[in-house]
PDB file of C-alpha atoms in Angstrom:
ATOM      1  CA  UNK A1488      24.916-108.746 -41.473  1.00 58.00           C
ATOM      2  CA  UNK A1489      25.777-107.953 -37.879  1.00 68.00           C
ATOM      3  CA  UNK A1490      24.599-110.397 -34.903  1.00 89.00           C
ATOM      4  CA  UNK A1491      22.094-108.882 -32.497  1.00 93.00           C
ATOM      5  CA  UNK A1492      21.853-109.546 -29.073  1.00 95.00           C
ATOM      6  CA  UNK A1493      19.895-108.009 -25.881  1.00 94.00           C
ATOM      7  CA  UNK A1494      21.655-106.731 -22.882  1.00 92.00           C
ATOM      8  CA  UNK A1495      20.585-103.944 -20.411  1.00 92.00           C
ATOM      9  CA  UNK A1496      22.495-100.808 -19.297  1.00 92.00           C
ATOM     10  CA  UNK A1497      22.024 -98.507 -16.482  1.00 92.00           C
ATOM     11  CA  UNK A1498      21.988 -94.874 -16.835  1.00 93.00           C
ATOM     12  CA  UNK A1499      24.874 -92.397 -15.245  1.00 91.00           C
ATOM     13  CA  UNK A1500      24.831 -88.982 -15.863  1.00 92.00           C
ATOM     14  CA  UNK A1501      22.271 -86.461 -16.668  1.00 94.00           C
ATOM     15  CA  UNK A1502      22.664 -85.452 -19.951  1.00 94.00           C
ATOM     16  CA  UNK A1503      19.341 -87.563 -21.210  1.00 94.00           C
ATOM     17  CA  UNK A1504      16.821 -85.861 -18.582  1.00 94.00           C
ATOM     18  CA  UNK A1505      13.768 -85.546 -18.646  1.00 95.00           C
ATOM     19  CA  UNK A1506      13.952 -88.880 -20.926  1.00 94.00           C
ATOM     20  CA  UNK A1507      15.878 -90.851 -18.799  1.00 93.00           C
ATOM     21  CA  UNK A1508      16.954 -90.320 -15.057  1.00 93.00           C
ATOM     22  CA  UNK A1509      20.470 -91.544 -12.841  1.00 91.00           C
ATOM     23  CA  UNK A1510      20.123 -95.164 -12.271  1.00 90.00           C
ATOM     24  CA  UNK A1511      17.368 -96.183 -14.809  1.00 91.00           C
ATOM     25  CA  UNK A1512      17.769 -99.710 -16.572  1.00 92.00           C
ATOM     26  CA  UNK A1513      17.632 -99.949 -20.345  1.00 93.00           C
ATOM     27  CA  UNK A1514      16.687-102.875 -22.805  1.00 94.00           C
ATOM     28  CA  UNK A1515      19.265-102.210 -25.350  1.00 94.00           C
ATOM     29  CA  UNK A1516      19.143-104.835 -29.016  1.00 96.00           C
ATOM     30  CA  UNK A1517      22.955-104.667 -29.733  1.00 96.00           C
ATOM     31  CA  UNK A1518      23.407-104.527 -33.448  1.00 96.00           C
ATOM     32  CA  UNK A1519      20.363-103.551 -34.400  1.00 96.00           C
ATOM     33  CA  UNK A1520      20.439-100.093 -37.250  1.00 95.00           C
ATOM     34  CA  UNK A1521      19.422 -96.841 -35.972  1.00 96.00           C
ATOM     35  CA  UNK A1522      16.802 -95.700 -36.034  1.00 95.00           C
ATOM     36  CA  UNK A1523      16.079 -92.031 -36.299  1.00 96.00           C
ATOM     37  CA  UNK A1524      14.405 -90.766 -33.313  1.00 96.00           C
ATOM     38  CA  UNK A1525      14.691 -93.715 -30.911  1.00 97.00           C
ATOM     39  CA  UNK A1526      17.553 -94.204 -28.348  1.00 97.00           C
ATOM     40  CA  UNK A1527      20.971 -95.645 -29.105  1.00 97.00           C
ATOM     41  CA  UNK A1528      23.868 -96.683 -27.079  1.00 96.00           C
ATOM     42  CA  UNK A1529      27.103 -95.316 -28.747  1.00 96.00           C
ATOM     43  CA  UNK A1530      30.382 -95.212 -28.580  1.00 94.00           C
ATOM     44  CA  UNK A1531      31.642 -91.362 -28.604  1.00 94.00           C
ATOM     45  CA  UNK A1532      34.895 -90.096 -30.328  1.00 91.00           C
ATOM     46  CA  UNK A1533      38.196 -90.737 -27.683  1.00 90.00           C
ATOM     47  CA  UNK A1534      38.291 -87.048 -26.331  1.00 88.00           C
ATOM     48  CA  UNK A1535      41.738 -85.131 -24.900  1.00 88.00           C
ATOM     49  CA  UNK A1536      42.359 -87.848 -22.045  1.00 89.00           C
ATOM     50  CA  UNK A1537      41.567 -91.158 -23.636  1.00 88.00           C
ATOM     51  CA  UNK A1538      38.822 -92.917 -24.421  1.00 89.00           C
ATOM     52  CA  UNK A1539      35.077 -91.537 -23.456  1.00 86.00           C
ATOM     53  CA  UNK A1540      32.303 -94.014 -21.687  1.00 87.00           C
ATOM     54  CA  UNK A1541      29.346 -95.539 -23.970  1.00 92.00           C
ATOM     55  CA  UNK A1542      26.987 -93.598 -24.104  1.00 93.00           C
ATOM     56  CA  UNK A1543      22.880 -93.209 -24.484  1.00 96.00           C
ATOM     57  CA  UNK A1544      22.064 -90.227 -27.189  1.00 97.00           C
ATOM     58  CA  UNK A1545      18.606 -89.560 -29.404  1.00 98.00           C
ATOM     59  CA  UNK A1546      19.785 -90.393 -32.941  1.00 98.00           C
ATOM     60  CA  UNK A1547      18.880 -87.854 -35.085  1.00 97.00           C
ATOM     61  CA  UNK A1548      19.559 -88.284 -38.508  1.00 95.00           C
ATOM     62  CA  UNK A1549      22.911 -89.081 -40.815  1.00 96.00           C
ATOM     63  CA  UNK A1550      25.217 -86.754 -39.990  1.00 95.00           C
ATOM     64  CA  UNK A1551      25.208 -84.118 -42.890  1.00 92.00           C
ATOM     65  CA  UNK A1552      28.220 -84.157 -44.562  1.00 90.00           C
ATOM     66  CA  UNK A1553      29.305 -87.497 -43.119  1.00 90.00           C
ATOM     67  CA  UNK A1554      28.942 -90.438 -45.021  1.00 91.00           C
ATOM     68  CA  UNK A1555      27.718 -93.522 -42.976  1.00 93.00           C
ATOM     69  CA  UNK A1556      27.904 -91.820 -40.062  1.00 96.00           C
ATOM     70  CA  UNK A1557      24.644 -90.399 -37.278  1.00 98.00           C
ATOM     71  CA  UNK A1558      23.814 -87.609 -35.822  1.00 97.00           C
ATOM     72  CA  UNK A1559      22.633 -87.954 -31.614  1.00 98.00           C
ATOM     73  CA  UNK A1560      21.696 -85.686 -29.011  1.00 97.00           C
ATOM     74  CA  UNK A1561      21.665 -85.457 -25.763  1.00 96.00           C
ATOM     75  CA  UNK A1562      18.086 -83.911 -24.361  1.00 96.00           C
ATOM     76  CA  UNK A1563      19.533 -81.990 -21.579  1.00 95.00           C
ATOM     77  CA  UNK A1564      21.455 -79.252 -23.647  1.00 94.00           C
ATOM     78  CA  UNK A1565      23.600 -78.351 -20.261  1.00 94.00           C
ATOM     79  CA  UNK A1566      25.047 -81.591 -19.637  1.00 93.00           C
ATOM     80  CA  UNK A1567      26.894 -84.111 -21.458  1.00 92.00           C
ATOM     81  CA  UNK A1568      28.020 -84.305 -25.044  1.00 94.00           C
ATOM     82  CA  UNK A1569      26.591 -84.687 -28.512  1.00 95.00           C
ATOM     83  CA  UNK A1570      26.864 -84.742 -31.992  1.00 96.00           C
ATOM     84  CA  UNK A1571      27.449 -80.985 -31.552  1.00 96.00           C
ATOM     85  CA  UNK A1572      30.387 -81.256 -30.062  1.00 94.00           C
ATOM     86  CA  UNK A1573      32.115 -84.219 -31.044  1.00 94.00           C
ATOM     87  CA  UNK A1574      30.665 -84.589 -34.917  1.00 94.00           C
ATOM     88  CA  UNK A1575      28.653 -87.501 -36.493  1.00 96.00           C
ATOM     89  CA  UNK A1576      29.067 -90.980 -34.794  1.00 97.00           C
ATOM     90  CA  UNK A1577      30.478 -93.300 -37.630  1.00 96.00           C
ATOM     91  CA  UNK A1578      27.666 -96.448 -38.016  1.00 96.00           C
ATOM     92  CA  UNK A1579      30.184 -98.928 -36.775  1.00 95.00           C
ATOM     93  CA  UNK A1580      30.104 -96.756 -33.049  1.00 96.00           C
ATOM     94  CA  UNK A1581      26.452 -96.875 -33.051  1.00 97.00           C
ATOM     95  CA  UNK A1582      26.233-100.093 -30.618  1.00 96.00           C
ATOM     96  CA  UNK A1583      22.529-100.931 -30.381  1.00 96.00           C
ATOM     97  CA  UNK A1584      19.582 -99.330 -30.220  1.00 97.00           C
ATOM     98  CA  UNK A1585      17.314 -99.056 -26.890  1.00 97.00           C
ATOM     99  CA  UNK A1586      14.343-101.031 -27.212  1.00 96.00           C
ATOM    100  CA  UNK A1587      12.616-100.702 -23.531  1.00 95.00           C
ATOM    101  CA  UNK A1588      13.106 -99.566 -20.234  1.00 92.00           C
ATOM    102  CA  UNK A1589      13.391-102.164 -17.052  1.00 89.00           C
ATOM    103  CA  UNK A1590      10.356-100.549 -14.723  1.00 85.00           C
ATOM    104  CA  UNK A1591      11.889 -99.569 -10.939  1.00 74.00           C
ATOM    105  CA  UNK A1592       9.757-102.426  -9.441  1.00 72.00           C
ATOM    106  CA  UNK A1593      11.199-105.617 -11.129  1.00 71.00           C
ATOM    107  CA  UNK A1594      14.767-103.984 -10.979  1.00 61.00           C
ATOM    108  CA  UNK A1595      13.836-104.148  -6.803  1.00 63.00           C
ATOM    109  CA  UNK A1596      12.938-107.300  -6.941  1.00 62.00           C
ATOM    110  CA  UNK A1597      16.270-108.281  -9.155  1.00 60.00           C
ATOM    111  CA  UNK A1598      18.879-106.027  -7.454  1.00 58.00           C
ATOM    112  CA  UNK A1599      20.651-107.611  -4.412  1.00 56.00           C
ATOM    113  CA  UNK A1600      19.872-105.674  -1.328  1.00 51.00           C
ATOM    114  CA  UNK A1601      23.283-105.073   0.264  1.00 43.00           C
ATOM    115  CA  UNK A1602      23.506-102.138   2.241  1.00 37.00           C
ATOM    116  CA  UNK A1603      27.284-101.321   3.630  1.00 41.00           C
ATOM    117  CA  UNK A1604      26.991-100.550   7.589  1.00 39.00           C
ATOM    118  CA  UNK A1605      27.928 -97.078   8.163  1.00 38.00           C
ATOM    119  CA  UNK A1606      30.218 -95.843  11.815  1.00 40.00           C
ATOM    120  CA  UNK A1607      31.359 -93.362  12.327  1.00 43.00           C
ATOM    121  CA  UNK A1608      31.278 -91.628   9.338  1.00 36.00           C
ATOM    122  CA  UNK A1609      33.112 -94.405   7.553  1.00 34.00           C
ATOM    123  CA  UNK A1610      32.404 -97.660   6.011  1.00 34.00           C
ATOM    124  CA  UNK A1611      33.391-100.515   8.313  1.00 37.00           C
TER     125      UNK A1611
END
């Protein structure tokens, strides 16, 4: 039986939109199964220049053909990558499963405000 813990991740990249947006804050249950149809954090296959980042996908289903593993998508088809292009996610790579998102206002009220002063065109 694997451990589960909660942590939260923010979002890069746009290859969950209109789901999930640059800079959003996810409740993610580490260790938790998936869970077909919710959100997971996984980790993606190392691609031609080393390892890829973790990653949020839509899990799917098992992967056909692929005992053990998943099948996620992304929900922007023109961004990012998926189980289309990189093959079922083995179970042990599927991290945790996203149980909530952090709403914009408390992650203002938690965020330090630290703005770098701009002259010049540079920071300084």
């Amino acid at each position: 039986m694997r451990s589960l813990r909660v942590g939260v991740v923010r979002v890069t990249g746009r290859s969950m939109e209109p789901s999930l947006h640059e800079g959003d804050r996810l409740v993610v249950l580490y260790g938790a199964p998936p869970v077909r149809g919710r959100l997971a954090v996984v980790r993606l296959p190392d691609g031609p220049d080393g390892p890829r980042p973790v990653s949020v996908k839509r899990v799917t289903g098992r992967a056909p053909g692929e005992p053990g593993s998943w099948w996620v998508e992304r929900d922007n088809h023109a961004e990012g990558l998926d189980s289309w292009t990189v093959g079922g996610i083995p179970r042990s790579d599927v991290l945790g499963v996203v149980v909530g998102r952090v709403p914009d206002r408390l992650v203002r009220l938690a965020a330090p405000r630290v703005t770098p002063r701009v002259r010049g065109g540079r920071r300084g």
